[in-house]
mmCIF file of N, CA, C and O in Angstrom:
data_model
loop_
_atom_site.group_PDB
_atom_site.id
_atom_site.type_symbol
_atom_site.label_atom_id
_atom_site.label_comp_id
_atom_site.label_asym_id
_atom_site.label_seq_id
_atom_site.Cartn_x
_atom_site.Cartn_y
_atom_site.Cartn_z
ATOM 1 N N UNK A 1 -18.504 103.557 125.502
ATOM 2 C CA UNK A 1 -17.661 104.538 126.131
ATOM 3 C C UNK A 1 -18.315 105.113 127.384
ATOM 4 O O UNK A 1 -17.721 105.314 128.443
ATOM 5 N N UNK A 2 -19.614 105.357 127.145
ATOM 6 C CA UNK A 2 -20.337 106.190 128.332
ATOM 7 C C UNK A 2 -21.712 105.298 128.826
ATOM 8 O O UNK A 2 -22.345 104.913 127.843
ATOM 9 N N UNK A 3 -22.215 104.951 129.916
ATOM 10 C CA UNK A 3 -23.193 104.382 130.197
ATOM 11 C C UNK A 3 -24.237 104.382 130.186
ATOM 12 O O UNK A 3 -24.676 105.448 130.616
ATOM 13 N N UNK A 4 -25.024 103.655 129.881
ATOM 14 C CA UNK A 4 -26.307 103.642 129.190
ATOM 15 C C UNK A 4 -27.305 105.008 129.867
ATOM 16 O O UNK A 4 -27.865 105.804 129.114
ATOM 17 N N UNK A 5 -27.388 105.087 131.171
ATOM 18 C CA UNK A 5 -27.820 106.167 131.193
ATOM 19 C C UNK A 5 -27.483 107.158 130.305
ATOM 20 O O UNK A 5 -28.349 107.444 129.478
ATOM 21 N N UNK A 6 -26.221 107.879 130.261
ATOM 22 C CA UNK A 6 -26.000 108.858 129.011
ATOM 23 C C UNK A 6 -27.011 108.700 127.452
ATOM 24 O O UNK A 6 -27.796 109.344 126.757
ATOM 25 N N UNK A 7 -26.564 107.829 127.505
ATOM 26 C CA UNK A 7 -26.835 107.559 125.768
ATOM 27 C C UNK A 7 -28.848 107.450 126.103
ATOM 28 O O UNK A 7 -29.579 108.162 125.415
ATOM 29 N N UNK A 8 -29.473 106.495 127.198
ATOM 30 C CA UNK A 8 -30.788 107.332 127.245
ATOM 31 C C UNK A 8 -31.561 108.851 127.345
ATOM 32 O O UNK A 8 -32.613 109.355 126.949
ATOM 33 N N UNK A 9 -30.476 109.216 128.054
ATOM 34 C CA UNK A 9 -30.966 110.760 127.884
ATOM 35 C C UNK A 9 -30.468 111.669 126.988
ATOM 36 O O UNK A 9 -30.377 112.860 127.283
ATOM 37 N N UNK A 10 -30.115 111.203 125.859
ATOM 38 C CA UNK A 10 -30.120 112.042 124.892
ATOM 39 C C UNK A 10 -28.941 112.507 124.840
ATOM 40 O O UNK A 10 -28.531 113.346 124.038
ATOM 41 N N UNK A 11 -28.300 111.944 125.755
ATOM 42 C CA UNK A 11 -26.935 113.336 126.197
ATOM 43 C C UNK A 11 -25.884 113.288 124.771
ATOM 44 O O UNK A 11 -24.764 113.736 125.019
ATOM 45 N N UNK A 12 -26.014 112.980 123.835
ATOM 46 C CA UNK A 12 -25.079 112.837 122.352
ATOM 47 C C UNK A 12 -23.943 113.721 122.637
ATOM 48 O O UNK A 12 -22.781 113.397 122.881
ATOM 49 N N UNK A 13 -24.568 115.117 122.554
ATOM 50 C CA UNK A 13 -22.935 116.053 122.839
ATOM 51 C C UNK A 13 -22.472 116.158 123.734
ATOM 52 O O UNK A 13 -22.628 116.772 124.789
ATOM 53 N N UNK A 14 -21.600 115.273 123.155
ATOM 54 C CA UNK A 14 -19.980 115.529 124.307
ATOM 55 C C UNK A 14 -19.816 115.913 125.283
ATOM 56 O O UNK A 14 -19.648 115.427 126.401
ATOM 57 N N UNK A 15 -19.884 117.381 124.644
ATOM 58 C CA UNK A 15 -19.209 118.712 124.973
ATOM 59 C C UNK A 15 -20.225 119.025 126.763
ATOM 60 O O UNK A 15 -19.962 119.855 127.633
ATOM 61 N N UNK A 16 -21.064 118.257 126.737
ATOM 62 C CA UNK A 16 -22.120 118.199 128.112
ATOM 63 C C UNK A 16 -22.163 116.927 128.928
ATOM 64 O O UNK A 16 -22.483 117.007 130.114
ATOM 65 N N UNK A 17 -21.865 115.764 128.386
ATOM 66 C CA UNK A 17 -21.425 114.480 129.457
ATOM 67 C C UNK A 17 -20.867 114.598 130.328
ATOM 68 O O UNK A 17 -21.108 113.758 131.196
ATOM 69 N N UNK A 18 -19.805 115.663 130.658
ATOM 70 C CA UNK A 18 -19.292 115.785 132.276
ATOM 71 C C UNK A 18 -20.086 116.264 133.108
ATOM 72 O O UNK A 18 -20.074 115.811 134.253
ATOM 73 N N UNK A 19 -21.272 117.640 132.629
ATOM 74 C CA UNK A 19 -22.176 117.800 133.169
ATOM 75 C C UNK A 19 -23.307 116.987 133.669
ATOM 76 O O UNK A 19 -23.745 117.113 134.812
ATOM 77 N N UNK A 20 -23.842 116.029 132.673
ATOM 78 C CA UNK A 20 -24.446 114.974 133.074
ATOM 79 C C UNK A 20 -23.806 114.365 134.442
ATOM 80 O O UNK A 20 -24.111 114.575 135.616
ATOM 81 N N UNK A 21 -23.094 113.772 134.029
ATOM 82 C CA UNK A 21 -22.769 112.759 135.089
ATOM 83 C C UNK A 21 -22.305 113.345 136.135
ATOM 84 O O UNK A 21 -22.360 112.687 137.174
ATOM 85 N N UNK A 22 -21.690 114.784 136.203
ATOM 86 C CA UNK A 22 -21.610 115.231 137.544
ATOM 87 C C UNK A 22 -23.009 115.565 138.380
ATOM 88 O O UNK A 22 -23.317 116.018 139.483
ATOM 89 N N UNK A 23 -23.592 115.126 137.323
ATOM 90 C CA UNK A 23 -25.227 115.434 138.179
ATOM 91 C C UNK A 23 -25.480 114.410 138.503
ATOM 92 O O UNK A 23 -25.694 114.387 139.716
ATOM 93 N N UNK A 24 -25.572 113.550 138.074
ATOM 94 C CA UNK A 24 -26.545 111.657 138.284
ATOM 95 C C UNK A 24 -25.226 111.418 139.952
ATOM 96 O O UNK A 24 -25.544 111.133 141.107
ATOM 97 N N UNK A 25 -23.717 111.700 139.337
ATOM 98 C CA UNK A 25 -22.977 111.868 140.520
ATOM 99 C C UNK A 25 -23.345 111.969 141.985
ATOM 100 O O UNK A 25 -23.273 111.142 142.894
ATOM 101 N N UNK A 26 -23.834 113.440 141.942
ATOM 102 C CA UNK A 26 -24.190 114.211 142.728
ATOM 103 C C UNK A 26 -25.692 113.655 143.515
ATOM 104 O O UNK A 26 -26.051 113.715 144.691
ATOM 105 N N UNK A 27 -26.259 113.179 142.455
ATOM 106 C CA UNK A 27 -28.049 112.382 143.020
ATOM 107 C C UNK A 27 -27.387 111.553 143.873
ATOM 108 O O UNK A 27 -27.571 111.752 145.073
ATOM 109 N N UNK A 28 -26.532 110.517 143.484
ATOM 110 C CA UNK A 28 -26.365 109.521 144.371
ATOM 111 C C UNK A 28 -25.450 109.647 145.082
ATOM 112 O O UNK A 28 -25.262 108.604 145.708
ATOM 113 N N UNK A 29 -24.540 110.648 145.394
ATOM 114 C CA UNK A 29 -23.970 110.694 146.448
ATOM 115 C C UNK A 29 -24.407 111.772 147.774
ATOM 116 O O UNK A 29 -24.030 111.772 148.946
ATOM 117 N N UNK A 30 -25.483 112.785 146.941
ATOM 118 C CA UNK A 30 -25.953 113.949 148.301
ATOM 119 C C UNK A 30 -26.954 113.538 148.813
ATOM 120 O O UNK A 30 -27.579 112.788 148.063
ATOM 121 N N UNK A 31 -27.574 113.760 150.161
ATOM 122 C CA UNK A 31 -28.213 113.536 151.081
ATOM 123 C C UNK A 31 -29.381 114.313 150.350
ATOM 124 O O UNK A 31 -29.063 115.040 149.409
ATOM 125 N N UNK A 32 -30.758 114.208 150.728
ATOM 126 C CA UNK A 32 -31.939 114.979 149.868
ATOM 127 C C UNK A 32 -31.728 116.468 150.451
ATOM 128 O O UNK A 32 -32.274 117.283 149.708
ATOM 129 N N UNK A 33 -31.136 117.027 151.497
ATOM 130 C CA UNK A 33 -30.813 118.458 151.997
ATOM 131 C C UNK A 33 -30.043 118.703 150.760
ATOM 132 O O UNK A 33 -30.359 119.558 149.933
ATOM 133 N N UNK A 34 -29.284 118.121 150.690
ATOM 134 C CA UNK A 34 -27.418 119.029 150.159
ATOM 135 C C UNK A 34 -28.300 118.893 148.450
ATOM 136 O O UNK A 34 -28.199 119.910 147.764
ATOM 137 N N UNK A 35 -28.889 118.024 147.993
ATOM 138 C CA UNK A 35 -29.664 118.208 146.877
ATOM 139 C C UNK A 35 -30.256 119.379 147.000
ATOM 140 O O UNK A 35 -29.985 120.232 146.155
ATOM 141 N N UNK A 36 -31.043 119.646 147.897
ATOM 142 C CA UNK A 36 -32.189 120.872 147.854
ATOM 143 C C UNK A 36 -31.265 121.849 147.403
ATOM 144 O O UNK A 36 -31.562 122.358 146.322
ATOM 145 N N UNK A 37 -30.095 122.295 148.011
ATOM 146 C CA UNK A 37 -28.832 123.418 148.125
ATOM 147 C C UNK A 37 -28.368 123.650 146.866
ATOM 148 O O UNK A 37 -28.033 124.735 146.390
ATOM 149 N N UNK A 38 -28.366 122.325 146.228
ATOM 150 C CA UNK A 38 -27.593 122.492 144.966
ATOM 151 C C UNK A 38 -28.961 123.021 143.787
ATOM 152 O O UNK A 38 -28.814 123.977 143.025
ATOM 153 N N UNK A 39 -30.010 122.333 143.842
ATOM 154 C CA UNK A 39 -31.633 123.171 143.192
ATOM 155 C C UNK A 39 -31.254 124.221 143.471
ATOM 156 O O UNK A 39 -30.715 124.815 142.537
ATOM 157 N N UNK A 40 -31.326 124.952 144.791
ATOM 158 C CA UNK A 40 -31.399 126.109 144.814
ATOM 159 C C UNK A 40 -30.492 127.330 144.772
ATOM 160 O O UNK A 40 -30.638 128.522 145.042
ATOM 161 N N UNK A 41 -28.976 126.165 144.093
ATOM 162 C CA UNK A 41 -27.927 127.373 143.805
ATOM 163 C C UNK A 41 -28.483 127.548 141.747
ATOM 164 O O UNK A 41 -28.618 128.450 140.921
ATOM 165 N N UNK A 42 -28.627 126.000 141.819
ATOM 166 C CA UNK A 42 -28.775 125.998 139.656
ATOM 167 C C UNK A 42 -30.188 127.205 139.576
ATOM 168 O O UNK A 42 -30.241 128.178 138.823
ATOM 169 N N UNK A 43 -31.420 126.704 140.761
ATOM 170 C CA UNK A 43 -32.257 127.723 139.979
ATOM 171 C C UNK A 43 -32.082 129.687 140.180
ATOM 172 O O UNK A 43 -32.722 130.650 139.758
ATOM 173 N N UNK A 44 -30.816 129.497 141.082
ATOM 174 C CA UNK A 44 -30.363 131.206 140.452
ATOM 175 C C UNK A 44 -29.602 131.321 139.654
ATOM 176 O O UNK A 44 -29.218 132.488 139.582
ATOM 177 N N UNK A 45 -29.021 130.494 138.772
ATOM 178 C CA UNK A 45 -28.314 130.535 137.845
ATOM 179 C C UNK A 45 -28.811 130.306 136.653
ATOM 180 O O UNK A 45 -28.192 130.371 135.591
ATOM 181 N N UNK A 46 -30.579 129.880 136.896
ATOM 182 C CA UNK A 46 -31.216 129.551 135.383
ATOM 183 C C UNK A 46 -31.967 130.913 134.939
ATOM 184 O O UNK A 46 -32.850 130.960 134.083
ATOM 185 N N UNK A 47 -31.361 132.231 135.816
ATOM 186 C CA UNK A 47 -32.241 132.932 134.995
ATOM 187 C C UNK A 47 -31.121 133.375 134.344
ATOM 188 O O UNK A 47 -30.148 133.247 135.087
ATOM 189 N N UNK A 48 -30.723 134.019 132.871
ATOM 190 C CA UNK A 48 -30.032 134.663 131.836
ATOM 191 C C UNK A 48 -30.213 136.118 132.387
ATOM 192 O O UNK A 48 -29.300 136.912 132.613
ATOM 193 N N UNK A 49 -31.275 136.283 132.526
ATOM 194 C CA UNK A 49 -31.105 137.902 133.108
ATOM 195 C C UNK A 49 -30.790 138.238 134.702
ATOM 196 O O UNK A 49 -31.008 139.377 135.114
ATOM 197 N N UNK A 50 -30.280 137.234 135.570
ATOM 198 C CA UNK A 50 -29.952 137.608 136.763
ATOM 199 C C UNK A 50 -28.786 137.757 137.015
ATOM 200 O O UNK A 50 -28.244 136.912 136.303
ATOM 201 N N UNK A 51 -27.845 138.390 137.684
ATOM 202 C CA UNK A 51 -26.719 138.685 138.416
ATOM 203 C C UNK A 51 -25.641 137.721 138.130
ATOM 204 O O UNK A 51 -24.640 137.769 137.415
ATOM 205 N N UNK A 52 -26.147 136.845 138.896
ATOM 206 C CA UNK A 52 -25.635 135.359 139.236
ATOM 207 C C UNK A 52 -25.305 134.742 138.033
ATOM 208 O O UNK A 52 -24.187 134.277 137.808
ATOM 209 N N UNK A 53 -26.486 134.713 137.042
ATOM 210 C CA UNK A 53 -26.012 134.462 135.690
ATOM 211 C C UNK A 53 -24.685 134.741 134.947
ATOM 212 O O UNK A 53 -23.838 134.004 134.442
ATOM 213 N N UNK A 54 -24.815 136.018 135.062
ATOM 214 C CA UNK A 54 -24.059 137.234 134.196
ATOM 215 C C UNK A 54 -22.347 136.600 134.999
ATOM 216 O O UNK A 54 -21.384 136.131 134.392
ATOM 217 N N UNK A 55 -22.498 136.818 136.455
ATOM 218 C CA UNK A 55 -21.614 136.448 137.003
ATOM 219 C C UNK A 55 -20.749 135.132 136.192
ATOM 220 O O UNK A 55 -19.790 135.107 135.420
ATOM 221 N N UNK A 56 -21.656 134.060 136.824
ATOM 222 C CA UNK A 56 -20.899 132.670 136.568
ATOM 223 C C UNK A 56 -20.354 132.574 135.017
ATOM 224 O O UNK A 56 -19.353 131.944 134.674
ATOM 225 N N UNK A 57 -21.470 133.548 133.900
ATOM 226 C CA UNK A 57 -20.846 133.672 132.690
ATOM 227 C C UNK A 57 -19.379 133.994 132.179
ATOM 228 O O UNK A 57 -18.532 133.424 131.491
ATOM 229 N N UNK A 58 -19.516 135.296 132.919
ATOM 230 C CA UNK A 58 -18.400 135.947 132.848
ATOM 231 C C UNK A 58 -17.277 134.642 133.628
ATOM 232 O O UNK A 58 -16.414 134.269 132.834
ATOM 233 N N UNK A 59 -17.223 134.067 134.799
ATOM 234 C CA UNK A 59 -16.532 133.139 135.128
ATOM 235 C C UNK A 59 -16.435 131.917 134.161
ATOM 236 O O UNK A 59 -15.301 131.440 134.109
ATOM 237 N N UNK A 60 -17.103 131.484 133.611
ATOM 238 C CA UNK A 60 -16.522 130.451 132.623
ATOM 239 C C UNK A 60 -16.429 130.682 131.247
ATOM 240 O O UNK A 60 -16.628 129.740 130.480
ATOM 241 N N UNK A 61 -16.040 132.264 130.641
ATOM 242 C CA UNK A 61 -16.419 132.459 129.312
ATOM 243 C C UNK A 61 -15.169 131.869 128.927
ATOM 244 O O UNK A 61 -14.792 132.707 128.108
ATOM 245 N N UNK A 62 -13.915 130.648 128.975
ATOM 246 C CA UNK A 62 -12.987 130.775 128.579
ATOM 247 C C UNK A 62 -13.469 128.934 128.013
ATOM 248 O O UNK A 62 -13.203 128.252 127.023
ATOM 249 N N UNK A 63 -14.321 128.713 129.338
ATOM 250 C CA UNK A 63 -15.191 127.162 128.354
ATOM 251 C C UNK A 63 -16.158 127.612 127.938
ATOM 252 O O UNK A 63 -16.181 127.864 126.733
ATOM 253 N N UNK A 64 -17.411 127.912 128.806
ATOM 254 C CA UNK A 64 -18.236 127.942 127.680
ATOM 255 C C UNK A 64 -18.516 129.655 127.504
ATOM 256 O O UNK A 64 -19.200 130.202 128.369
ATOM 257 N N UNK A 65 -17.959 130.481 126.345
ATOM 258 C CA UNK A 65 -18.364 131.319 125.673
ATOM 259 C C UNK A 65 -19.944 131.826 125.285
ATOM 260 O O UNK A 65 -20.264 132.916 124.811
ATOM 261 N N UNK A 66 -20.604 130.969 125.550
ATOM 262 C CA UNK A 66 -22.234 131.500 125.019
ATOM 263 C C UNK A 66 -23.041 131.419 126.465
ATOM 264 O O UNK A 66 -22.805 130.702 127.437
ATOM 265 N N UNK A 67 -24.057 132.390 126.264
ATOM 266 C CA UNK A 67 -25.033 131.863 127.422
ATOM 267 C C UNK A 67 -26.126 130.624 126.877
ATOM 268 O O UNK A 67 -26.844 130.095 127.725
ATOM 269 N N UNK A 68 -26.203 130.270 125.706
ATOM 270 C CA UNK A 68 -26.999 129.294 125.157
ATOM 271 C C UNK A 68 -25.875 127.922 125.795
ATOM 272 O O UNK A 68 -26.245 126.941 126.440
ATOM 273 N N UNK A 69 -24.482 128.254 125.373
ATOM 274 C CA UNK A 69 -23.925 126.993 125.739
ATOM 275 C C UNK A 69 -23.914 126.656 127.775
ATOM 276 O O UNK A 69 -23.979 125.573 128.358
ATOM 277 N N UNK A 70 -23.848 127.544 128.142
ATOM 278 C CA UNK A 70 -23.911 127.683 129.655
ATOM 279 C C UNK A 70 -25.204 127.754 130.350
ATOM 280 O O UNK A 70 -25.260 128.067 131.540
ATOM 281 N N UNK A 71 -26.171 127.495 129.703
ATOM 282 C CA UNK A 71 -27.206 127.405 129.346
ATOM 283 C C UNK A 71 -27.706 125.937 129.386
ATOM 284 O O UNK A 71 -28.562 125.509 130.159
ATOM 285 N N UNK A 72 -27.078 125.269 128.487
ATOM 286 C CA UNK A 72 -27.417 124.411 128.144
ATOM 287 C C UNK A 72 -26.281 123.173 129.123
ATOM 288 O O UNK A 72 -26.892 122.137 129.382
ATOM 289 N N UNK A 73 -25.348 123.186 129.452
ATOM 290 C CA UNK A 73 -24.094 123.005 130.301
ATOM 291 C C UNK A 73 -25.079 122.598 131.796
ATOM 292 O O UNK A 73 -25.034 121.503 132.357
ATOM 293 N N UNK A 74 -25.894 123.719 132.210
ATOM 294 C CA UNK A 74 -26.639 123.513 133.368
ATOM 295 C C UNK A 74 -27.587 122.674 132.885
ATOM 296 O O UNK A 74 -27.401 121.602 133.462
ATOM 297 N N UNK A 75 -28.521 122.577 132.125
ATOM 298 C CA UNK A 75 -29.435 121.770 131.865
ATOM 299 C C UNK A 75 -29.182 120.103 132.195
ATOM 300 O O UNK A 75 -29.745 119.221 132.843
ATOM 301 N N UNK A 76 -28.051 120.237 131.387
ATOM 302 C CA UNK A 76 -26.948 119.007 131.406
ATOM 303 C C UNK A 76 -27.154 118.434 133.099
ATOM 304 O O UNK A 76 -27.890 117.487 133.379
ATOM 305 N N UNK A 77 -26.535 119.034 133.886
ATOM 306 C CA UNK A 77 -26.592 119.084 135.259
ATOM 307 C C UNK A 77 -27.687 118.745 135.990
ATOM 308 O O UNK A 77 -27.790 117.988 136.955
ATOM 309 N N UNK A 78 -28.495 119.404 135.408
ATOM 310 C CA UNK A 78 -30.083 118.944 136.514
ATOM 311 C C UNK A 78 -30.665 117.847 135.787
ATOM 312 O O UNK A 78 -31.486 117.167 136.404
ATOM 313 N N UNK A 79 -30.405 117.546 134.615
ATOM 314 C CA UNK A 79 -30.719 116.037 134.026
ATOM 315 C C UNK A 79 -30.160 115.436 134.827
ATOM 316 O O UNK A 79 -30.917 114.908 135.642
ATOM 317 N N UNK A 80 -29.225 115.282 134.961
ATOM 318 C CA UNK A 80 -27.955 113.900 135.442
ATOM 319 C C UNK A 80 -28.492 113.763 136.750
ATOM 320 O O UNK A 80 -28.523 112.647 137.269
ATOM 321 N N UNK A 81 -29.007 114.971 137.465
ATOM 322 C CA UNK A 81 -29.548 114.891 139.326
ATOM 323 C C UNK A 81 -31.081 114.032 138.736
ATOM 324 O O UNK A 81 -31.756 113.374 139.528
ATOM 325 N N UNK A 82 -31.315 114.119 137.829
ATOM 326 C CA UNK A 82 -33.311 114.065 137.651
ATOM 327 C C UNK A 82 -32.813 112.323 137.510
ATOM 328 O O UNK A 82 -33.328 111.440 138.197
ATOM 329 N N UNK A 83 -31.898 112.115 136.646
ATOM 330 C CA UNK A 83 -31.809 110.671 136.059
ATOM 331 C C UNK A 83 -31.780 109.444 137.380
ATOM 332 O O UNK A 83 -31.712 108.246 137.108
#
């Protein structure tokens, strides 16, 4: 169903494969700038206690409800850029 990359990185739940692959996506289609941009929007969004956090939370509490799951949603994301 999903390509071997997925299934190497562990990615099992689901519920985070769009995240993945909008990341591995994103590796191979952004220039190493527009990469840097996107690092440096996820790493204000990886702190739980910052603004930005709280923000984007509150913006997707209708998918993901938890900060563990939104949390983990981003993780998803910077795998798929790392892969």
């Amino acid at each position: 169903m999903f390509s071997d990359v997925v299934s190497t990185r562990n990615s099992s739940d689901i519920e985070f494969v769009p995240a993945f692959l909008l990341g591995a996506d994103s590796a191979r289609l952004c220039r190493p700038e527009e990469l840097a941009l996107i690092e440096s929007f996820l790493a204000m969004l990886s702190d739980p206690s910052s603004v930005e956090f709280s923000r984007f939370l509150r913006h997707e509490s209708l998918l993901a409800p938890s900060e563990e799951q939104l949390t983990m949603r981003l993780d998803a994301l910077r795998q798929g850029m790392r892969s």
